[in-house]
mmCIF file of C-alpha atoms in Angstrom:
data_model
loop_
_atom_site.group_PDB
_atom_site.id
_atom_site.type_symbol
_atom_site.label_atom_id
_atom_site.label_comp_id
_atom_site.label_asym_id
_atom_site.label_seq_id
_atom_site.Cartn_x
_atom_site.Cartn_y
_atom_site.Cartn_z
ATOM 1 C CA ILE A 1 22.242 -0.844 -9.891
ATOM 2 C CA ARG A 2 20.856 2.262 -8.319
ATOM 3 C CA ASN A 3 17.936 0.440 -6.658
ATOM 4 C CA GLU A 4 20.298 -1.992 -5.221
ATOM 5 C CA LEU A 5 22.704 0.748 -3.827
ATOM 6 C CA ALA A 6 19.620 2.689 -2.541
ATOM 7 C CA ARG A 7 18.249 -0.598 -0.792
ATOM 8 C CA LEU A 8 21.692 -0.962 0.780
ATOM 9 C CA LEU A 9 21.888 2.542 1.988
ATOM 10 C CA LEU A 10 18.570 2.261 3.500
ATOM 11 C CA GLU A 11 18.781 -1.204 5.092
ATOM 12 C CA VAL A 12 22.427 -1.120 6.150
ATOM 13 C CA GLY A 13 23.172 2.539 6.712
ATOM 14 C CA GLY A 14 19.697 3.899 7.435
ATOM 15 C CA ASP A 15 20.311 6.829 5.179
ATOM 16 C CA CYS A 16 17.038 7.901 3.814
ATOM 17 C CA ASP A 17 18.125 10.993 2.220
ATOM 18 C CA ARG A 18 20.627 9.429 -0.282
ATOM 19 C CA ALA A 19 18.461 6.329 -0.682
ATOM 20 C CA LEU A 20 15.639 8.381 -1.806
ATOM 21 C CA ALA A 21 17.771 10.492 -3.992
ATOM 22 C CA LEU A 22 18.981 7.279 -5.700
ATOM 23 C CA TYR A 23 15.378 5.940 -6.227
ATOM 24 C CA ASP A 24 14.312 9.204 -7.624
ATOM 25 C CA GLU A 25 17.301 8.877 -10.114
ATOM 26 C CA ALA A 26 16.371 5.525 -10.996
ATOM 27 C CA VAL A 27 12.904 6.555 -12.044
ATOM 28 C CA GLU A 28 14.212 9.451 -14.088
ATOM 29 C CA ILE A 29 16.530 7.007 -15.889
ATOM 30 C CA ASP A 30 13.958 4.245 -16.601
ATOM 31 C CA PRO A 31 10.505 5.104 -15.973
ATOM 32 C CA TYR A 32 9.062 2.117 -17.618
ATOM 33 C CA TYR A 33 10.720 -0.259 -15.374
ATOM 34 C CA ALA A 34 7.916 -0.804 -12.632
ATOM 35 C CA GLN A 35 10.099 -1.929 -9.933
ATOM 36 C CA ASN A 36 11.797 1.255 -9.872
ATOM 37 C CA HIS A 37 8.406 2.867 -8.730
ATOM 38 C CA LEU A 38 7.601 0.134 -6.586
ATOM 39 C CA ALA A 39 10.952 0.227 -4.518
ATOM 40 C CA ARG A 40 10.748 3.906 -4.351
ATOM 41 C CA ALA A 41 7.202 3.849 -2.904
ATOM 42 C CA ASP A 42 8.457 1.295 -0.230
ATOM 43 C CA ALA A 43 11.464 3.628 0.653
ATOM 44 C CA TYR A 44 9.151 6.680 1.021
ATOM 45 C CA ILE A 45 6.779 4.834 3.109
ATOM 46 C CA LEU A 46 9.607 3.408 5.495
ATOM 47 C CA CYS A 47 11.474 6.973 5.479
ATOM 48 C CA SER A 48 8.111 8.791 6.433
ATOM 49 C CA SER A 49 8.295 6.954 10.015
ATOM 50 C CA GLY A 50 9.190 9.327 12.795
ATOM 51 C CA ARG A 51 9.023 12.655 10.742
ATOM 52 C CA PRO A 52 6.793 15.643 11.587
ATOM 53 C CA ASP A 53 3.342 15.012 10.294
ATOM 54 C CA ALA A 54 3.588 17.500 7.338
ATOM 55 C CA GLU A 55 6.535 15.931 6.189
ATOM 56 C CA SER A 56 5.317 12.439 6.740
ATOM 57 C CA ASP A 57 2.241 13.010 4.851
ATOM 58 C CA ALA A 58 3.909 14.425 2.019
ATOM 59 C CA MET A 59 6.367 11.490 1.877
ATOM 60 C CA VAL A 60 3.261 9.036 2.040
ATOM 61 C CA ARG A 61 1.734 11.017 -0.782
ATOM 62 C CA THR A 62 4.760 10.526 -2.811
ATOM 63 C CA ALA A 63 4.788 6.907 -2.077
ATOM 64 C CA ALA A 64 1.126 6.734 -3.415
ATOM 65 C CA ALA A 65 2.139 8.602 -6.617
ATOM 66 C CA ALA A 66 4.965 6.220 -7.087
ATOM 67 C CA LEU A 67 2.754 3.126 -6.640
ATOM 68 C CA GLU A 68 0.313 4.934 -9.302
ATOM 69 C CA GLN A 69 3.250 5.171 -11.651
ATOM 70 C CA GLY A 70 4.306 1.696 -11.156
ATOM 71 C CA LEU A 71 1.000 0.295 -11.721
ATOM 72 C CA ALA A 72 0.392 2.252 -14.684
ATOM 73 C CA VAL A 73 3.515 0.259 -16.164
ATOM 74 C CA SER A 74 2.539 -3.025 -14.519
ATOM 75 C CA PRO A 75 -0.993 -3.180 -13.426
ATOM 76 C CA GLY A 76 -0.837 -6.859 -12.438
ATOM 77 C CA ASN A 77 0.965 -6.360 -9.347
ATOM 78 C CA VAL A 78 -1.701 -7.291 -6.639
ATOM 79 C CA ARG A 79 0.507 -6.411 -3.660
ATOM 80 C CA ALA A 80 1.082 -2.916 -5.132
ATOM 81 C CA TRP A 81 -2.603 -2.438 -5.383
ATOM 82 C CA VAL A 82 -3.224 -3.512 -1.859
ATOM 83 C CA GLN A 83 -0.479 -1.160 -0.576
ATOM 84 C CA LEU A 84 -2.025 1.768 -2.576
ATOM 85 C CA ALA A 85 -5.580 1.038 -1.085
ATOM 86 C CA GLU A 86 -3.918 0.944 2.492
ATOM 87 C CA ILE A 87 -2.091 4.141 1.999
ATOM 88 C CA TYR A 88 -5.352 5.827 0.516
ATOM 89 C CA ARG A 89 -7.224 4.378 3.525
ATOM 90 C CA GLN A 90 -4.826 5.883 6.258
ATOM 91 C CA LEU A 91 -4.994 9.045 4.466
ATOM 92 C CA GLY A 92 -8.807 9.033 4.693
ATOM 93 C CA GLU A 93 -9.125 9.113 0.740
ATOM 94 C CA TYR A 94 -11.702 6.292 0.811
ATOM 95 C CA GLU A 95 -12.943 6.639 -2.893
ATOM 96 C CA GLN A 96 -9.341 5.985 -4.095
ATOM 97 C CA ALA A 97 -8.839 3.407 -1.586
ATOM 98 C CA GLN A 98 -12.082 1.508 -2.997
ATOM 99 C CA THR A 99 -10.921 1.809 -6.561
ATOM 100 C CA ALA A 100 -7.303 0.396 -5.502
ATOM 101 C CA ILE A 101 -8.718 -2.585 -3.481
ATOM 102 C CA GLU A 102 -11.227 -3.483 -6.407
ATOM 103 C CA ASN A 103 -8.231 -3.410 -8.765
ATOM 104 C CA ALA A 104 -6.425 -5.727 -6.385
ATOM 105 C CA ARG A 105 -9.372 -8.130 -6.282
ATOM 106 C CA VAL A 106 -9.531 -7.988 -10.117
ATOM 107 C CA GLN A 107 -5.885 -8.566 -10.617
ATOM 108 C CA ASN A 108 -5.755 -11.568 -7.961
ATOM 109 C CA THR A 109 -6.889 -14.149 -10.280
ATOM 110 C CA SER A 110 -4.609 -16.851 -9.099
ATOM 111 C CA ALA A 111 -5.286 -15.954 -5.539
ATOM 112 C CA ALA A 112 -1.558 -15.335 -5.174
ATOM 113 C CA PHE A 113 -2.497 -12.826 -2.460
ATOM 114 C CA PRO A 114 -4.504 -13.961 0.475
ATOM 115 C CA THR A 115 -8.141 -12.927 -0.296
ATOM 116 C CA ALA A 116 -8.912 -12.753 3.370
ATOM 117 C CA GLU A 117 -6.526 -9.597 3.476
ATOM 118 C CA ILE A 118 -8.120 -8.020 0.668
ATOM 119 C CA ASP A 119 -11.642 -8.653 2.040
ATOM 120 C CA PHE A 120 -10.448 -7.373 5.382
ATOM 121 C CA LEU A 121 -8.958 -3.945 3.858
ATOM 122 C CA ALA A 122 -12.164 -3.628 1.928
ATOM 123 C CA ALA A 123 -13.977 -3.935 5.183
ATOM 124 C CA GLN A 124 -11.975 -1.329 6.764
ATOM 125 C CA ILE A 125 -12.482 1.044 3.750
ATOM 126 C CA ALA A 126 -16.258 0.443 3.938
ATOM 127 C CA ALA A 127 -16.296 1.295 7.703
ATOM 128 C CA GLY A 128 -14.276 4.398 6.818
ATOM 129 C CA VAL A 129 -16.999 5.541 4.652
ATOM 130 C CA GLY A 130 -19.574 4.653 7.274
ATOM 131 C CA ASP A 131 -21.094 1.447 5.660
ATOM 132 C CA THR A 132 -21.013 -0.624 8.646
ATOM 133 C CA ALA A 133 -23.198 -3.286 7.284
ATOM 134 C CA GLU A 134 -20.897 -3.747 4.244
ATOM 135 C CA ALA A 135 -17.904 -3.531 6.651
ATOM 136 C CA ARG A 136 -19.319 -6.415 8.822
ATOM 137 C CA THR A 137 -20.218 -8.631 5.556
ATOM 138 C CA LEU A 138 -16.605 -8.146 4.223
ATOM 139 C CA ALA A 139 -15.050 -8.691 7.566
ATOM 140 C CA GLU A 140 -17.034 -11.995 8.092
ATOM 141 C CA LYS A 141 -16.141 -13.222 4.724
ATOM 142 C CA ALA A 142 -12.579 -12.529 5.591
ATOM 143 C CA LEU A 143 -12.611 -14.176 8.776
ATOM 144 C CA ALA A 144 -14.024 -17.348 7.103
ATOM 145 C CA THR A 145 -10.404 -17.887 5.223
ATOM 146 C CA ALA A 146 -8.146 -15.853 7.440
ATOM 147 C CA GLY A 147 -4.958 -17.295 9.191
ATOM 148 C CA ALA A 148 -4.659 -16.929 13.087
ATOM 149 C CA GLU A 149 -3.128 -13.583 13.191
ATOM 150 C CA THR A 150 -5.318 -11.925 10.649
ATOM 151 C CA ALA A 151 -8.368 -13.692 12.240
ATOM 152 C CA ALA A 152 -7.513 -11.958 15.722
ATOM 153 C CA GLN A 153 -7.282 -8.459 13.887
ATOM 154 C CA ILE A 154 -10.501 -9.198 12.025
ATOM 155 C CA GLN A 155 -12.271 -10.258 15.280
ATOM 156 C CA ALA A 156 -11.185 -7.091 16.996
ATOM 157 C CA PHE A 157 -12.384 -5.089 14.190
ATOM 158 C CA LEU A 158 -15.809 -6.947 14.225
ATOM 159 C CA THR A 159 -16.039 -6.137 17.886
ATOM 160 C CA GLY A 160 -15.312 -2.453 17.185
ATOM 161 C CA LEU A 161 -18.207 -2.485 14.758
ATOM 162 C CA ALA A 162 -20.432 -4.002 17.359
ATOM 163 C CA ASP A 163 -19.762 -1.209 19.886
ATOM 164 C CA GLU A 164 -20.652 1.581 17.267
#
């Protein structure tokens, strides 16, 4: 019930402070319900936007911790692994990003999550650590199965790699 009320406060009322407090309470009450952690992470990411850099960074790190906690309870959530990899990539923490994207790849046995998006994120992570050859290989692999919108992003990424 707290998750639903927090979601309403956030989506309808735009009240980050009250919503985050409710998500925090939900996790305290039931730390074994993965959705509590995942919804909390989503809220922290959403609420970090437009805040001062230090505050935003702290909120994004809280979101990463919430995702880690949720994945400890339910490690099969591919979307959460991808989201965690993206957060770590944006924070410049490439080793954690690589671990998370590899976990996403391992858990994506039924290809429920688009493999092109996993490969593209892996390419961005490889580029972040300076492995341009691996980044190009992964991006080209992603391009082969990507939809139109993702393909355009991948092509722009590849063009950027060529300029380096």
